[in-house]
Coordinates of C-alpha atoms and ligand atoms in Angstrom, one line a residue:
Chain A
X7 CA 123.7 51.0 125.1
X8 CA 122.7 47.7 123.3
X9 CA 119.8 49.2 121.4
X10 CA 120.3 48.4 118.0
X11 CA 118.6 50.4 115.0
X12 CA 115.9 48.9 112.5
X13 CA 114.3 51.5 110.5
X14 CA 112.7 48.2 108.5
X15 CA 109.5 48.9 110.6
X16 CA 109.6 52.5 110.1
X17 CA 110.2 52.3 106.3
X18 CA 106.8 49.9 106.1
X19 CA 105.0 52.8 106.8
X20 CA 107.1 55.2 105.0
X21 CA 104.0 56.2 102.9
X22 CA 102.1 57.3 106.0
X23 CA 104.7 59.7 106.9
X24 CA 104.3 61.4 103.7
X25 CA 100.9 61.6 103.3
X26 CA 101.0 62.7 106.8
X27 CA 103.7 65.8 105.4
X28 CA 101.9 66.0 102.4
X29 CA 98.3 67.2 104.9
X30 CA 100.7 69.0 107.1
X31 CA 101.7 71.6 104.7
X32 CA 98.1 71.8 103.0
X33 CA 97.2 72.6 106.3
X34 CA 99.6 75.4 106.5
X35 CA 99.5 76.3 103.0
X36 CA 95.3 77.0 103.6
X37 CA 96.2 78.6 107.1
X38 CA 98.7 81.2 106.0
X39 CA 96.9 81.7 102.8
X40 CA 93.7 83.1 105.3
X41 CA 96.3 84.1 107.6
X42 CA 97.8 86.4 105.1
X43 CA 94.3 88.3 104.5
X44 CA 93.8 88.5 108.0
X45 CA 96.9 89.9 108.9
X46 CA 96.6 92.3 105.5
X47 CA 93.7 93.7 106.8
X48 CA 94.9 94.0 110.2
X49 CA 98.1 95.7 109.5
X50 CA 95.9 98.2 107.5
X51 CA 93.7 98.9 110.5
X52 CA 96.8 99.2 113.0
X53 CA 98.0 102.2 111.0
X54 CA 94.6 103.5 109.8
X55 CA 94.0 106.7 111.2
X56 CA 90.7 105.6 112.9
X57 CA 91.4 104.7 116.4
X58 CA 88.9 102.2 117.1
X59 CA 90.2 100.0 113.5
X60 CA 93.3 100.9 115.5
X61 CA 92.0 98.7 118.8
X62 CA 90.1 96.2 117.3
X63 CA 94.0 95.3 115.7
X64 CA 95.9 95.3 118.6
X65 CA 93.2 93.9 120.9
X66 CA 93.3 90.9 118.4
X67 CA 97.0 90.8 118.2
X68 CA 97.8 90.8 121.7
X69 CA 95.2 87.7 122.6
X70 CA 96.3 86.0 120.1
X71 CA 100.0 86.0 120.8
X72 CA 99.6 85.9 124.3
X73 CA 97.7 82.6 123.6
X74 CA 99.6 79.4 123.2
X75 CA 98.4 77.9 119.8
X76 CA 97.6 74.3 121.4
X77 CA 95.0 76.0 123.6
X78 CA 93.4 78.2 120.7
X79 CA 93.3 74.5 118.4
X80 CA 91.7 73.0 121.6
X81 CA 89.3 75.8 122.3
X82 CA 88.0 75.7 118.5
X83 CA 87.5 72.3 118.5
X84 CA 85.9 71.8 121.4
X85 CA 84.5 74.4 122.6
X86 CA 83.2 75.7 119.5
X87 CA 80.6 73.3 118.8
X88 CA 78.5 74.3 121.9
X89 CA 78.2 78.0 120.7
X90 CA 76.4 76.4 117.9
X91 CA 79.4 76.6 115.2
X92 CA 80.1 73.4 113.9
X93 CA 83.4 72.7 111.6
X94 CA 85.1 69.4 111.2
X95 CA 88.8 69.2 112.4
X96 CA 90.3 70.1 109.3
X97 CA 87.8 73.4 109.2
X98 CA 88.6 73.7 112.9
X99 CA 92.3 73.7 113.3
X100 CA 92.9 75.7 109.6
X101 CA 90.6 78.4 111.1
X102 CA 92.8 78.0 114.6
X103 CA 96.3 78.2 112.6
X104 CA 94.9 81.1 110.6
X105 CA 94.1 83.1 113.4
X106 CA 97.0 82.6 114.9
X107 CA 99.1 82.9 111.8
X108 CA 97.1 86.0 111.0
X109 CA 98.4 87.9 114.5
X110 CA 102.0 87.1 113.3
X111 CA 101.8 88.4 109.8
X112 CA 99.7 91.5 111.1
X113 CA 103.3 92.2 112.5
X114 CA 105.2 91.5 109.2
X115 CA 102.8 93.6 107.1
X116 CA 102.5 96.3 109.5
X117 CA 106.5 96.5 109.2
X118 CA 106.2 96.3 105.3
X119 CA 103.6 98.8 105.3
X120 CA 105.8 101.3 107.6
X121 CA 109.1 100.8 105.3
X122 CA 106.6 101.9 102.3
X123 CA 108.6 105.2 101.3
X124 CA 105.8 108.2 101.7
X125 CA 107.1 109.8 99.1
X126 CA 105.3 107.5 96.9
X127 CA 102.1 107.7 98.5
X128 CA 102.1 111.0 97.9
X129 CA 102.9 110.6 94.2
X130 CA 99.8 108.2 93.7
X131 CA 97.6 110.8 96.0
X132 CA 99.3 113.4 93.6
X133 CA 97.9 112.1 90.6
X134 CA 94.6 111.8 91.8
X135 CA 94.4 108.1 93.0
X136 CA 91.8 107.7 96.1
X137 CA 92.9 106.3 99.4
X138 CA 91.7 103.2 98.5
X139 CA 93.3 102.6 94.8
X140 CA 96.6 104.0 96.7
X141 CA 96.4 101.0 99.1
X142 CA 95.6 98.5 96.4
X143 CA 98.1 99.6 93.4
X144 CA 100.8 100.8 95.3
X145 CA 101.4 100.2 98.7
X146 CA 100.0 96.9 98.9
X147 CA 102.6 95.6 95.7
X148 CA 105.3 97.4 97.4
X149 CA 104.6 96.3 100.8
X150 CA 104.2 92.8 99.5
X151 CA 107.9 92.5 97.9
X152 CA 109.0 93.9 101.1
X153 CA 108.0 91.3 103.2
X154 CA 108.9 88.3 101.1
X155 CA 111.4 87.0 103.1
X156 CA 109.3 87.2 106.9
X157 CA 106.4 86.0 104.8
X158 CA 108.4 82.8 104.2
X159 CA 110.2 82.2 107.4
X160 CA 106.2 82.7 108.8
X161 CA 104.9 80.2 106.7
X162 CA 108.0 78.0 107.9
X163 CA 107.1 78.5 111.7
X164 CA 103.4 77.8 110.7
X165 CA 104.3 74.5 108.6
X166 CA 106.4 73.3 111.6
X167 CA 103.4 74.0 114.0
X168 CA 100.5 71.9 112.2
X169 CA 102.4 69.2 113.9
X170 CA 99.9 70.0 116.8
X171 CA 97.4 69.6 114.5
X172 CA 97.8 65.5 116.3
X173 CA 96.6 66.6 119.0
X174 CA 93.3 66.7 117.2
X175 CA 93.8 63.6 116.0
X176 CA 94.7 64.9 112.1
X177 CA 96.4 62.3 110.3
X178 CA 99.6 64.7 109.6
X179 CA 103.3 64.0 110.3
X180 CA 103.6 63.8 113.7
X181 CA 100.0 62.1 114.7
X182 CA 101.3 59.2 112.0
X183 CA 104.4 59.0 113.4
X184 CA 103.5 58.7 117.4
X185 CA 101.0 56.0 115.6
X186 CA 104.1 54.3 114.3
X187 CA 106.2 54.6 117.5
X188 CA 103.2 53.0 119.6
X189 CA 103.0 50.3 117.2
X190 CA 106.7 49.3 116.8
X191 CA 108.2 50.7 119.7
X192 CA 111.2 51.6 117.8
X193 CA 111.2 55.4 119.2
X194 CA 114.7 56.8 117.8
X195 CA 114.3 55.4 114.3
X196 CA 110.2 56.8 114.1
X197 CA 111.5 60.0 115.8
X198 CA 114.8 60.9 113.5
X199 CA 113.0 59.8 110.4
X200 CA 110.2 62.3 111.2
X201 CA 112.3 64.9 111.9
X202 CA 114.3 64.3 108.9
X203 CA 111.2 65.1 107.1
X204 CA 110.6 68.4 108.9
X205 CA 113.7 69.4 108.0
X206 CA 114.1 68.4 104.3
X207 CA 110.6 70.0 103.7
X208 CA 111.7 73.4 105.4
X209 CA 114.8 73.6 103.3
X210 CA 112.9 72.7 100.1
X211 CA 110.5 75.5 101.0
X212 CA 113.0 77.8 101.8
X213 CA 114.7 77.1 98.4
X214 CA 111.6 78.0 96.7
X215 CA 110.8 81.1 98.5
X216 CA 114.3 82.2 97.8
X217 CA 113.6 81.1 94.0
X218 CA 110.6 83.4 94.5
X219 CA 112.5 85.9 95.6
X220 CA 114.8 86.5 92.9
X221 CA 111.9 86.7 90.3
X222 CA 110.6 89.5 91.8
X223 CA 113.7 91.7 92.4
X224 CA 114.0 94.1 95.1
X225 CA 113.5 97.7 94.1
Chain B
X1 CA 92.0 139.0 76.0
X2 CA 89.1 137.3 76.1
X3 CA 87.4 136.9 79.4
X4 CA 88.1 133.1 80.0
X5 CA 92.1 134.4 79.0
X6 CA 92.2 137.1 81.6
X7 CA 90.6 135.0 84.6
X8 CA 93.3 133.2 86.7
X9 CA 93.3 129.9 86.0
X10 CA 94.9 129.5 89.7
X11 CA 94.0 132.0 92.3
X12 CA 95.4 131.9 96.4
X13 CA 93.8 134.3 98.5
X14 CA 95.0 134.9 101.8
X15 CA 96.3 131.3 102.6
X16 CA 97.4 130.2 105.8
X17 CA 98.9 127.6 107.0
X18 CA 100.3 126.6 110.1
X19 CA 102.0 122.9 111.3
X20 CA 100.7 122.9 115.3
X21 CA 101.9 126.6 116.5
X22 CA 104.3 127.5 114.2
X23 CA 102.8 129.3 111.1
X24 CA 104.7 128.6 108.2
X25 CA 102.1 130.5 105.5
X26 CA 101.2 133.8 106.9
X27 CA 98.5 135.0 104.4
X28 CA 99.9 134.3 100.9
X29 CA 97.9 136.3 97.4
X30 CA 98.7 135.0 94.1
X31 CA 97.2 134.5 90.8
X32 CA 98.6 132.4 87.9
X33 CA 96.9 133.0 84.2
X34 CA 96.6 130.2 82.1
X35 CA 99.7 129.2 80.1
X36 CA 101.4 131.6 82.3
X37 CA 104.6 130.2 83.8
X38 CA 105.5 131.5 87.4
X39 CA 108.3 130.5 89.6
X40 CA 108.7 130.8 93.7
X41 CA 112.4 131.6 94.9
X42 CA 113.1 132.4 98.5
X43 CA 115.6 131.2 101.6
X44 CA 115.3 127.2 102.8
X45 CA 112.1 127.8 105.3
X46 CA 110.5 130.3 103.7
X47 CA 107.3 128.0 102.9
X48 CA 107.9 127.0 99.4
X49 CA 107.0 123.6 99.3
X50 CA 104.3 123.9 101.3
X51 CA 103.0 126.7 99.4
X52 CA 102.3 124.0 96.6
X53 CA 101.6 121.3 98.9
X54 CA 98.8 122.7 100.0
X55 CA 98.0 123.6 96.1
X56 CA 97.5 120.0 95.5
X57 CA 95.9 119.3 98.6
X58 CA 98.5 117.0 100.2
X59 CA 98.4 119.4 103.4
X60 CA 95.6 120.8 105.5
X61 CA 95.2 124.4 105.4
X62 CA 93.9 126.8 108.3
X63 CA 92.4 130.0 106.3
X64 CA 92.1 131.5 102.8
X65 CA 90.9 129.4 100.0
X66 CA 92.0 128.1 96.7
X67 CA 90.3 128.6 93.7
X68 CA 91.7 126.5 90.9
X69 CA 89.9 127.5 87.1
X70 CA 86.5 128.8 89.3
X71 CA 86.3 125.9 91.4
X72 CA 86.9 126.4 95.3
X73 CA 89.3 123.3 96.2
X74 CA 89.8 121.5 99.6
X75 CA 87.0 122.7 101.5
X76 CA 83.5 123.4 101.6
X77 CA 81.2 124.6 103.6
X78 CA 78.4 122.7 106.3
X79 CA 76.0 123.9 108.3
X80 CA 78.2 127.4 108.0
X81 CA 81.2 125.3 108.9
X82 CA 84.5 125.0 107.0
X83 CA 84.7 121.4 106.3
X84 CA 87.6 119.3 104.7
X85 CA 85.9 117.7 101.4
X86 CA 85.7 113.9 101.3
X87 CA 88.5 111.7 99.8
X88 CA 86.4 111.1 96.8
X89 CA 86.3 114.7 95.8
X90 CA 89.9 115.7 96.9
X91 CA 91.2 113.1 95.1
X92 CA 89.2 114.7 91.8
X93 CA 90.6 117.8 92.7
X94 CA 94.0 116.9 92.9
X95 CA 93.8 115.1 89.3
X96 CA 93.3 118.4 88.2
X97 CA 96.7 119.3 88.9
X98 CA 99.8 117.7 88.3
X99 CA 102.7 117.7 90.6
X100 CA 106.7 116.6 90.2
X101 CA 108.6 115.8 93.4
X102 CA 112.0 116.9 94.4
X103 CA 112.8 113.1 94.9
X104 CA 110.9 111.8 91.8
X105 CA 108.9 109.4 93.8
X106 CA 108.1 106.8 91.0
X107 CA 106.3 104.0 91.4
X108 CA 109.2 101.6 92.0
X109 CA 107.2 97.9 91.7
X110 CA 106.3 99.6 87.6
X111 CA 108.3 100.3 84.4
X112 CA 108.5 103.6 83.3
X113 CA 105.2 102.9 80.9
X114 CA 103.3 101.4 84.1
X115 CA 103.9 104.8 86.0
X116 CA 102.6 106.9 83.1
X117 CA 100.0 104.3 82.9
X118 CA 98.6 103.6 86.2
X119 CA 97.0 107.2 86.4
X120 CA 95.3 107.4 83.3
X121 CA 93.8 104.0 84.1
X122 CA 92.3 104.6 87.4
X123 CA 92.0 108.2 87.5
X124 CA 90.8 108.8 84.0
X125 CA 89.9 105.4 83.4
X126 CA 91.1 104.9 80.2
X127 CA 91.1 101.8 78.3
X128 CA 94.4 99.8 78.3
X129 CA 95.2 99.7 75.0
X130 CA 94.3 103.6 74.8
X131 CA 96.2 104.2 77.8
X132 CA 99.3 102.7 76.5
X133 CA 99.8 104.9 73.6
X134 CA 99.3 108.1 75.3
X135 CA 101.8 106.6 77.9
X136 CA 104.3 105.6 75.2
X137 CA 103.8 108.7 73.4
X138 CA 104.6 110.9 76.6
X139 CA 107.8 109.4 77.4
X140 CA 108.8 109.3 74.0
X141 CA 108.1 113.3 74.2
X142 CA 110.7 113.2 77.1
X143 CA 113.4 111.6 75.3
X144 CA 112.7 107.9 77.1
X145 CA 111.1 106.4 74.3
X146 CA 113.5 103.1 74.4
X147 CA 113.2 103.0 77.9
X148 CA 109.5 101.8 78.3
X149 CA 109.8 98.8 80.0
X150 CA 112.6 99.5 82.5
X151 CA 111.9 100.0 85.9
X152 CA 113.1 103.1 87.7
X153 CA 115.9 101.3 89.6
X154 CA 117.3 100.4 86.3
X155 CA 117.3 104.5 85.2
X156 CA 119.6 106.7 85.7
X157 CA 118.2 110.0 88.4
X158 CA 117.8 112.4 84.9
X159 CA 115.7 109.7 83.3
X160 CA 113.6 109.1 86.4
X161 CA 112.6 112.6 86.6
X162 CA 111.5 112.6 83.3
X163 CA 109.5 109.7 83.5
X164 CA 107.6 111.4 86.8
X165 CA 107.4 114.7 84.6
X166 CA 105.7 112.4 82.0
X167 CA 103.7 110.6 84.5
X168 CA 102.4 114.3 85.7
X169 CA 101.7 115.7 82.0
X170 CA 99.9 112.6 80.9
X171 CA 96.9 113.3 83.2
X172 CA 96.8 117.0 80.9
X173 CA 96.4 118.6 83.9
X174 CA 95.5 122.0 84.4
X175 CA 98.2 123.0 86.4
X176 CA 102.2 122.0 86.9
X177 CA 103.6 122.5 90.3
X178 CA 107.2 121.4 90.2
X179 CA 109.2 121.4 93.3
X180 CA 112.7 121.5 92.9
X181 CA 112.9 118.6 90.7
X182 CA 116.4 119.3 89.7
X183 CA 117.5 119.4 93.6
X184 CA 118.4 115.7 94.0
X185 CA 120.3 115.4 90.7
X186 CA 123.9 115.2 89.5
X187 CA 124.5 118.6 87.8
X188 CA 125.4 117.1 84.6
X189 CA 122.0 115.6 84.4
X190 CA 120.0 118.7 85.5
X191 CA 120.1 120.0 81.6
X192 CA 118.3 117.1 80.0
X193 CA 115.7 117.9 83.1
X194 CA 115.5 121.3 82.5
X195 CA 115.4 121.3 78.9
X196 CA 112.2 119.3 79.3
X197 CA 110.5 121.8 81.2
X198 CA 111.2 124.5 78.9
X199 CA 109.9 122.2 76.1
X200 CA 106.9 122.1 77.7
X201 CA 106.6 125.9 79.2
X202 CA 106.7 126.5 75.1
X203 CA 103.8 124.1 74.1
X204 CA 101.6 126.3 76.7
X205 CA 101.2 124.7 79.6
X206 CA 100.6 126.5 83.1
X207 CA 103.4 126.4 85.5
X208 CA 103.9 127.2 89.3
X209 CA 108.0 126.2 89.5
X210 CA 110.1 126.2 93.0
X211 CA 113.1 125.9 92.1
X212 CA 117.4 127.2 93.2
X213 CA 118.6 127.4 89.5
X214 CA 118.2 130.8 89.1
X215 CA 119.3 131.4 85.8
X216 CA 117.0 128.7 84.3
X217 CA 114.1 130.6 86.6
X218 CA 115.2 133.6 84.8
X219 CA 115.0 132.3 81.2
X220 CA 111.5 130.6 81.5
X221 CA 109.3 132.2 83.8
X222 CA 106.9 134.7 82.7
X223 CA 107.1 136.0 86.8
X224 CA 109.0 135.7 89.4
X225 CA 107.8 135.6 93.5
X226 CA 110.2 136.2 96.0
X227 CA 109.1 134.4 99.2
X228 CA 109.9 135.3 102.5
X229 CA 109.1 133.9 106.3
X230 CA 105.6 132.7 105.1
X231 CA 105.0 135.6 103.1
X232 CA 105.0 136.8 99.0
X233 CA 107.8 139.8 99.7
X234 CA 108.2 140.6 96.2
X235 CA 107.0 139.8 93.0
X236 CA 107.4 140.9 88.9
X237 CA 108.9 139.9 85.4
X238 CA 112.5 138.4 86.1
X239 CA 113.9 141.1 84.1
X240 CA 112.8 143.6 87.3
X241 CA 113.2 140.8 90.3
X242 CA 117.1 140.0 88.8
X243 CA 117.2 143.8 87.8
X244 CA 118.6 146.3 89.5
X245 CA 115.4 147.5 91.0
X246 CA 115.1 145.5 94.3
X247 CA 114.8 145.5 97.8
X248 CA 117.7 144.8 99.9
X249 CA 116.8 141.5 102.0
X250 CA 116.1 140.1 98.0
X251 CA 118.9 141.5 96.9
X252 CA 120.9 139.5 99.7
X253 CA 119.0 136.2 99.1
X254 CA 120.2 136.3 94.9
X255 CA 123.9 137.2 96.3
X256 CA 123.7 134.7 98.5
X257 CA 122.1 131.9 95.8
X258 CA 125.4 132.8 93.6
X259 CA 124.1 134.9 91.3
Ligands
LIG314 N1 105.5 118.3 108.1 C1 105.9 119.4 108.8 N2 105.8 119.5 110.1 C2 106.2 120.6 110.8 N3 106.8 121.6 110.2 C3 107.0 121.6 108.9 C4 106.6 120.5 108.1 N4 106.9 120.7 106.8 C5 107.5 121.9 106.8 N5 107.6 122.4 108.0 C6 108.1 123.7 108.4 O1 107.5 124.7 107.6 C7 108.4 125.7 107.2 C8 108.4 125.8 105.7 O2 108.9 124.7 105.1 P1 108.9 124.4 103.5 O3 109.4 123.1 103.3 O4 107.7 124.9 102.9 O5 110.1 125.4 103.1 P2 110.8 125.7 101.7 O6 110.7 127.1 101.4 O7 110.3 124.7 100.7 O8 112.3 125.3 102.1 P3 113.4 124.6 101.2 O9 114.0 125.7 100.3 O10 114.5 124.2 102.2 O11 112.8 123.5 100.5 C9 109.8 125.3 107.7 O12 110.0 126.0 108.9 C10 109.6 123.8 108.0 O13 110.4 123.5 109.1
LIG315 MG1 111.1 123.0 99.7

């Protein structure tokens, strides 16, 4: 091997890589934050006693997870524009990552929903809460703190995979650094110091979710 | 008496209940007065719990009806049809009566005050501020005045109960069902449980009690029903139902419940 390292090129356009990091994870942050709704709603209708809220859940589950995400990104953004819906790539690939994320998290809450105890259900019913206020003041809380952790390694996995978002052409972490690469040519320096950055921002992330964590204490 | 005094403020007539083929409630008649404290014994099986399940509407029922102070609860009638009323109204209904779980069931993401509270918000839609006092003042009457704030993994399986008996008696509901509460307690924290109940058995309040502590059914209840496969076998003042006076398969449930 006589290939000798110079990260000098790489650090020039340091800032890139971070404000590419910095769009990444607003990108996920936006995605997961839909995502969550989606898959809220979602988990509800999987368990609902209506069969056809039942469907629509899993019918949108299974496509979605049987979908790889860089064909769903491709397919908004290109394909969406001749059904007459026109979004910018930002609009395009958060709706994408949302969807997708969205199919996961149906999962997560549906398994937080399940480990609700029925006991308390009952207690809420008991008192003379309707279905509805049941959801909303006690399962949902309960379900929510139960789900804390998956929540977090899910936003994780979804931070991680707005790197497709380059394909796109979004300026985030990994479309600046294939940028960088094809103008210095210095592949392992462009490559480890982008990495690096994945992984420092997932265990910051992680850090703080587990922060989270302990403020709200398990029951 | 007066009129309103001698109608049954709870009346069962001919309820039956059955979970797929098996009928577990074969026709069950009873009447509770108001203030009047009544409590269900009878073997493991013998349809207790879902006697008062389906009281407060948390199960289906096939046939009879339930008519709590004059007002038919659970179903109605369509087109000639018996007909499950909507969530909207079974959910009014069951504010009407106030039930306490063997396994406390509190509300584990509130303090004690936010369990007592959460009712009287949404249900009876109380102001906050309002809400609070009555809240405060209810667990204060159960001896948990200092523990408002905690939640109930920080209280001890006594002091949970309470809060769930305050979190019942706060919604002044007509009616008490209580259903084995002591069951899933230490025995020296059934007393402080107990002594609640009687407490509040005193200040007039209707009761329908399941319960295995036969000598504490004995002390408060104005009747006793002995239940058996689905079915009221027996029924009178304790002082005749732990008498000498009684049929032999009751007699051999009460020698078999140690007493
Ligand atoms: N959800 C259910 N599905 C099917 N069968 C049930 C259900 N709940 C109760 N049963 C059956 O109904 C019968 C009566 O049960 P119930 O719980 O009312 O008895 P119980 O008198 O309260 O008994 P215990 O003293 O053990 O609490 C039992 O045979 C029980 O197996
Ligand atoms: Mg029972």
């Amino acid at each position: 091997m006589n290939y000798a390292l110079h990260f000098g090129a790489v650090w020039a356009s340091f800032d890139k890589l971070l404000s590419g990091l910095a769009i990444g994870l607003g990108l996920a942050v936006a995605a997961v934050a839909i995502g969550c709704l989606l898959g809220i709603l979602s988990a509800f209708a999987s368990v609902s006693k209506l069969r056809l809220l039942r469907m629509v859940s899993g019918f949108y589950v299974l496509i979605i997870r049987n979908t790889p995400l860089l064909v769903l990104v491709l397919l908004a953004y290109f394909a969406l524009p001749s059904a007459g819906i026109r979004l910018d790539k930002y609009e395009s690939f958060i709706a994408s990552l949302a969807l997708y994320s969205g199919a996961y998290l149906t999962e997560v809450f549906r398994a937080g929903l399940l480990s609700v105890p029925k006991g308390i259900v009952e207690a809420a019913r008991a008192i003379g809460l309707t279905r509805l206020q049941t959801n909303l003041h006690v399962v949902a809380p309960v379900m929510l703190r139960n789900v804390l952790p998956s929540l977090g390694n899910t936003f994780i996995g979804m931070f991680k995979d707005s790197s497709i978002a380059a394909a796109i052409a979004i300026p985030e972490l990994t479309f600046e650094a294939r940028k960088i690469n094809v103008d210095t040519f210095r592949v392992v320096e462009t490559w480890t110091v982008a990495s690096g950055l994945y992984i420092a921002a997932c265990f910051t992330i992680a850090f703080l979710l587990r922060r989270l964590e302990r403020r709200f204490p398990k029951f | 008496m007066s009129d309103a005094a001698a109608r049954p403020l709870l009346e069962i007539r001919g309820l039956k209940k059955s979970f797929g083929d098996v009928e577990v409630l074969k026709g069950v008649d009873l009447a509770v007065r108001p203030s009047e404290v009544v409590t269900i014994i009878g073997s493991s099986g013998s349809g207790k719990t879902t006697l008062l399940r389906c009281v407060n509407l948390l199960e289906e029922f096939q046939g009879g009806a339930i008519v709590l102070d004059g007002e038919t609860i659970g179903y109605g009638e369509a087109g000639g049809r018996r007909r499950r009323l909507r969530d909207a109204e079974l959910s009014r209904q069951r504010a009407m009566t106030g039930m306490v779980f063997q396994s406390f069931n509190l509300f584990p993401h509130l303090s004690a005050l936010g369990n007592v509270m959460l009712g009287l918000r949404k249900v009876r839609r109380m102001a906050k501020d309002e809400a609070r006092t009555l809240a405060a003042d209810w667990l204060n009457r159960v001896g948990l005045g200092n523990r408002l704030d905690n939640v109930p993994s920080q209280l001890s399986g006594g002091q949970q109960q309470r809060v769930a008996i305050a979190r019942a008696l706060a919604m002044n509901p007509k009616l008490v069902l209580l259903d084995e509460i002591t069951s899933a307690l230490d025995p020296e924290l059934v007393q402080e449980v107990l002594s609640v109940i009687r407490r509040i058995a005193a200040d007039g309040a209707t009761l329908l009690i399941v319960t295995h502590e036969m000598r504490f059914a004995r002390e408060v209840s104005d009747r006793i029903v002995f239940m058996e496969k689905g079915r009221i076998a027996e029924e009178g003042p304790p002082s005749e139902i732990f008498g000498a006076a009684r049929s032999a398969r009751l007699a051999e449930f009460l020698r078999n419940s140690g007493h």
